[in-house]
Each structure stands twice: as structure tokens, then as C-alpha cells.
PDB file of C-alpha atoms in Angstrom:
ATOM      1  CA  UNK A  16      70.663  93.096 106.975  1.00  0.00           C
ATOM      2  CA  UNK A  17      71.413  90.849 105.291  1.00  0.00           C
ATOM      3  CA  UNK A  18      69.209  87.538 105.045  1.00  0.00           C
ATOM      4  CA  UNK A  19      69.704  84.062 104.086  1.00  0.00           C
ATOM      5  CA  UNK A  20      67.667  81.323 103.385  1.00  0.00           C
ATOM      6  CA  UNK A  21      68.637  77.714 103.268  1.00  0.00           C
ATOM      7  CA  UNK A  22      66.008  75.155 100.754  1.00  0.00           C
ATOM      8  CA  UNK A  23      66.145  72.940 102.809  1.00  0.00           C
ATOM      9  CA  UNK A  24      65.555  74.758 106.384  1.00  0.00           C
ATOM     10  CA  UNK A  25      62.252  77.082 106.664  1.00  0.00           C
ATOM     11  CA  UNK A  26      64.256  79.508 109.112  1.00  0.00           C
ATOM     12  CA  UNK A  27      65.662  82.739 107.503  1.00  0.00           C
ATOM     13  CA  UNK A  28      68.884  83.625 109.020  1.00  0.00           C
ATOM     14  CA  UNK A  29      70.702  87.441 109.005  1.00  0.00           C
ATOM     15  CA  UNK A  30      73.858  89.357 109.536  1.00  0.00           C
ATOM     16  CA  UNK A  31      74.342  92.798 110.246  1.00  0.00           C
ATOM     17  CA  UNK A  32      75.574  94.416 106.663  1.00  0.00           C
ATOM     18  CA  UNK A  33      79.285  95.947 105.911  1.00  0.00           C
ATOM     19  CA  UNK A  34      80.035  99.463 105.344  1.00  0.00           C
ATOM     20  CA  UNK A  35      83.318 100.220 103.758  1.00  0.00           C
ATOM     21  CA  UNK A  36      84.879 102.588 102.557  1.00  0.00           C
ATOM     22  CA  UNK A  37      86.755 104.045 100.122  1.00  0.00           C
ATOM     23  CA  UNK A  38      89.668 107.456  99.236  1.00  0.00           C
ATOM     24  CA  UNK A  39      92.015 107.674  96.527  1.00  0.00           C
ATOM     25  CA  UNK A  40      95.000 109.169  96.477  1.00  0.00           C
ATOM     26  CA  UNK A  41      97.403 110.276  93.423  1.00  0.00           C
ATOM     27  CA  UNK A  42     100.635 111.975  94.174  1.00  0.00           C
ATOM     28  CA  UNK A  43     104.027 112.628  92.114  1.00  0.00           C
ATOM     29  CA  UNK A  44     106.695 110.192  92.965  1.00  0.00           C
ATOM     30  CA  UNK A  45     110.991 110.949  92.529  1.00  0.00           C
ATOM     31  CA  UNK A  46     113.432 109.148  93.216  1.00  0.00           C
ATOM     32  CA  UNK A  47     117.547 109.907  92.437  1.00  0.00           C
ATOM     33  CA  UNK A  48     120.227 107.452  92.817  1.00  0.00           C
ATOM     34  CA  UNK A  49     123.642 109.141  93.704  1.00  0.00           C
ATOM     35  CA  UNK A  50     125.636 106.187  94.584  1.00  0.00           C
ATOM     36  CA  UNK A  51     126.629 104.099  92.491  1.00  0.00           C
ATOM     37  CA  UNK A  52     125.757 100.208  93.282  1.00  0.00           C
ATOM     38  CA  UNK A  53     123.199 100.410  95.891  1.00  0.00           C
ATOM     39  CA  UNK A  54     119.853 101.392  95.522  1.00  0.00           C
ATOM     40  CA  UNK A  55     117.133 103.655  95.860  1.00  0.00           C
ATOM     41  CA  UNK A  56     113.700 101.901  97.510  1.00  0.00           C
ATOM     42  CA  UNK A  57     111.756 104.129  97.380  1.00  0.00           C
ATOM     43  CA  UNK A  58     108.060 103.259  99.955  1.00  0.00           C
ATOM     44  CA  UNK A  59     105.120 104.742  97.196  1.00  0.00           C
ATOM     45  CA  UNK A  60     102.728 102.851  99.561  1.00  0.00           C
ATOM     46  CA  UNK A  61     102.269 102.503 103.404  1.00  0.00           C
ATOM     47  CA  UNK A  62      99.119 100.455 104.912  1.00  0.00           C
ATOM     48  CA  UNK A  63      98.489 101.894 107.620  1.00  0.00           C
ATOM     49  CA  UNK A  64      93.948 101.070 108.156  1.00  0.00           C
ATOM     50  CA  UNK A  65      93.430  97.884 108.524  1.00  0.00           C
ATOM     51  CA  UNK A  66      94.586  94.635 106.926  1.00  0.00           C
ATOM     52  CA  UNK A  67      91.938  93.854 105.323  1.00  0.00           C
ATOM     53  CA  UNK A  68      92.537  96.460 102.750  1.00  0.00           C
ATOM     54  CA  UNK A  69      92.098  96.209  98.911  1.00  0.00           C
ATOM     55  CA  UNK A  70      93.855  98.417  97.181  1.00  0.00           C
ATOM     56  CA  UNK A  71      93.504  98.836  92.992  1.00  0.00           C
ATOM     57  CA  UNK A  72      95.833 101.841  91.712  1.00  0.00           C
ATOM     58  CA  UNK A  73      98.249 102.087  88.810  1.00  0.00           C
ATOM     59  CA  UNK A  74     102.047 103.358  89.059  1.00  0.00           C
ATOM     60  CA  UNK A  75     102.867 105.436  85.771  1.00  0.00           C
ATOM     61  CA  UNK A  76     107.279 105.757  84.770  1.00  0.00           C
ATOM     62  CA  UNK A  77     107.519 108.799  82.795  1.00  0.00           C
ATOM     63  CA  UNK A  78     111.492 109.114  83.288  1.00  0.00           C
ATOM     64  CA  UNK A  79     114.442 108.337  83.748  1.00  0.00           C
ATOM     65  CA  UNK A  80     117.676 106.721  82.906  1.00  0.00           C
ATOM     66  CA  UNK A  81     117.422 102.652  83.111  1.00  0.00           C
ATOM     67  CA  UNK A  82     114.284  99.861  83.750  1.00  0.00           C
ATOM     68  CA  UNK A  83     113.082  99.751  87.929  1.00  0.00           C
ATOM     69  CA  UNK A  84     111.389  97.276  90.544  1.00  0.00           C
ATOM     70  CA  UNK A  85     108.204  97.177  92.062  1.00  0.00           C
ATOM     71  CA  UNK A  86     107.343  95.332  94.945  1.00  0.00           C
ATOM     72  CA  UNK A  87     104.398  94.765  97.611  1.00  0.00           C
ATOM     73  CA  UNK A  88     104.923  94.081 100.550  1.00  0.00           C
ATOM     74  CA  UNK A  89     103.455  92.261 103.824  1.00  0.00           C
ATOM     75  CA  UNK A  90     102.870  94.439 106.847  1.00  0.00           C
ATOM     76  CA  UNK A  91     107.147  91.818 108.105  1.00  0.00           C
ATOM     77  CA  UNK A  92     108.299  93.727 105.133  1.00  0.00           C
ATOM     78  CA  UNK A  93     108.861  90.754 103.056  1.00  0.00           C
ATOM     79  CA  UNK A  94     107.566  90.389  99.305  1.00  0.00           C
ATOM     80  CA  UNK A  95     104.381  88.647  98.341  1.00  0.00           C
ATOM     81  CA  UNK A  96     104.939  88.983  93.962  1.00  0.00           C
ATOM     82  CA  UNK A  97     107.786  88.485  92.576  1.00  0.00           C
ATOM     83  CA  UNK A  98     108.693  91.831  91.366  1.00  0.00           C
ATOM     84  CA  UNK A  99     107.870  93.452  88.369  1.00  0.00           C
ATOM     85  CA  UNK A 100     110.227  95.051  86.166  1.00  0.00           C
ATOM     86  CA  UNK A 101     108.612  98.248  84.517  1.00  0.00           C
ATOM     87  CA  UNK A 102     110.871 100.872  81.772  1.00  0.00           C
ATOM     88  CA  UNK A 103     110.504 104.827  81.961  1.00  0.00           C
ATOM     89  CA  UNK A 104     107.769 105.377  79.048  1.00  0.00           C
ATOM     90  CA  UNK A 105     105.741 103.079  80.753  1.00  0.00           C
ATOM     91  CA  UNK A 106     103.006 102.095  83.269  1.00  0.00           C
ATOM     92  CA  UNK A 107     101.954  98.909  85.759  1.00  0.00           C
ATOM     93  CA  UNK A 108      97.910  98.375  87.212  1.00  0.00           C
ATOM     94  CA  UNK A 109      97.008  96.429  89.689  1.00  0.00           C
ATOM     95  CA  UNK A 110      94.483  95.015  92.322  1.00  0.00           C
ATOM     96  CA  UNK A 111      96.201  92.869  95.593  1.00  0.00           C
ATOM     97  CA  UNK A 112      94.712  92.889  98.984  1.00  0.00           C
ATOM     98  CA  UNK A 113      96.017  92.508 102.240  1.00  0.00           C
ATOM     99  CA  UNK A 114      98.987  94.270 102.204  1.00  0.00           C
ATOM    100  CA  UNK A 115     101.528  96.586 104.069  1.00  0.00           C
ATOM    101  CA  UNK A 116     103.611  98.639 101.228  1.00  0.00           C
ATOM    102  CA  UNK A 117     104.235  99.377  98.461  1.00  0.00           C
ATOM    103  CA  UNK A 118     107.926  99.962  97.225  1.00  0.00           C
ATOM    104  CA  UNK A 119     110.046 101.093  94.584  1.00  0.00           C
ATOM    105  CA  UNK A 120     114.022  99.928  93.937  1.00  0.00           C
ATOM    106  CA  UNK A 121     115.681 102.436  91.902  1.00  0.00           C
ATOM    107  CA  UNK A 122     118.983 100.296  90.552  1.00  0.00           C
ATOM    108  CA  UNK A 123     121.745 101.362  92.260  1.00  0.00           C
ATOM    109  CA  UNK A 124     123.957 100.103  88.588  1.00  0.00           C
ATOM    110  CA  UNK A 125     122.368 103.297  87.059  1.00  0.00           C
ATOM    111  CA  UNK A 126     122.300 107.522  88.237  1.00  0.00           C
ATOM    112  CA  UNK A 127     120.269 109.298  87.753  1.00  0.00           C
ATOM    113  CA  UNK A 128     116.375 110.616  88.689  1.00  0.00           C
ATOM    114  CA  UNK A 129     113.793 108.363  88.096  1.00  0.00           C
ATOM    115  CA  UNK A 130     109.917 109.488  87.779  1.00  0.00           C
ATOM    116  CA  UNK A 131     106.269 109.250  87.717  1.00  0.00           C
ATOM    117  CA  UNK A 132     102.749 108.924  89.203  1.00  0.00           C
ATOM    118  CA  UNK A 133     101.204 106.745  91.466  1.00  0.00           C
ATOM    119  CA  UNK A 134      97.271 106.496  91.983  1.00  0.00           C
ATOM    120  CA  UNK A 135      95.748 104.016  93.506  1.00  0.00           C
ATOM    121  CA  UNK A 136      92.073 103.335  95.588  1.00  0.00           C
ATOM    122  CA  UNK A 137      91.890 101.309  98.965  1.00  0.00           C
ATOM    123  CA  UNK A 138      89.105  99.778 100.383  1.00  0.00           C
ATOM    124  CA  UNK A 139      88.114  98.502 103.238  1.00  0.00           C
ATOM    125  CA  UNK A 140      86.194  97.176 106.032  1.00  0.00           C
ATOM    126  CA  UNK A 141      84.458  99.367 109.403  1.00  0.00           C
ATOM    127  CA  UNK A 142      83.563  97.628 111.462  1.00  0.00           C
TER     128      UNK A 142
END
């Protein structure tokens, strides 16, 4: 148990310890734009664990014909951040909490195959 002492009181108050789980997942991602003017939406992570999740990781964008965007969505599917643009041959590291999914947008203006790697370490409390 974790305990706190109040300086103005002599009583000691305790609360139960929380147990956290930590998992790491790395996976390659790939997508192909085959129709002009139609963006390809690629979900690389979906939170089906716990609303109080914290995720730390990176998105590596190895090869592709154009820039892509990285977006963080809440559990209702609405954007939580301004989408981040990533160029071929670069990467992005992140730490976010209380999100529903992570999505990439491959631009419909540029045909071709896009590839990279996604890695995330999630932490969440277990009741």
C-alpha cells in the first residue's frame, strides 16, 4: 500500500497500490494508393485495452512516393491532434495518452506503395 502523511495531522492515510501492465509491439506497415484522388486510411493501432492507456513509440516511414500524415484519434474517431506530416526516409517518435487509435493517411494525389514500421509500448492500470 502507498501511504501519505498530512503535515497538519498526525493520521496516516493509505490507498491501494495500482498495478500497471506494459506491452511492446512492433510491426511493419504497408499501403498502396491505386486510385487517384482517393486517400488511403491505414489504422496502425487500435486501443481495445483501457481508456487510461499511455502509448510511447515511433513511426518509421521507409519508402514511398510522397509525404504521409500521422493522426491520433479519440474513441469516437475524432482527431485529437493536428495531423503530423512525415516524409519518406524519416521517422516520428511520440507519447500520447487516452487515445482510441493511430491512423496514417496516404495521399490519393500520388499513386504508389508506402512502407515503414510502427512500434508502440503501451502502459495501463489493471484494477
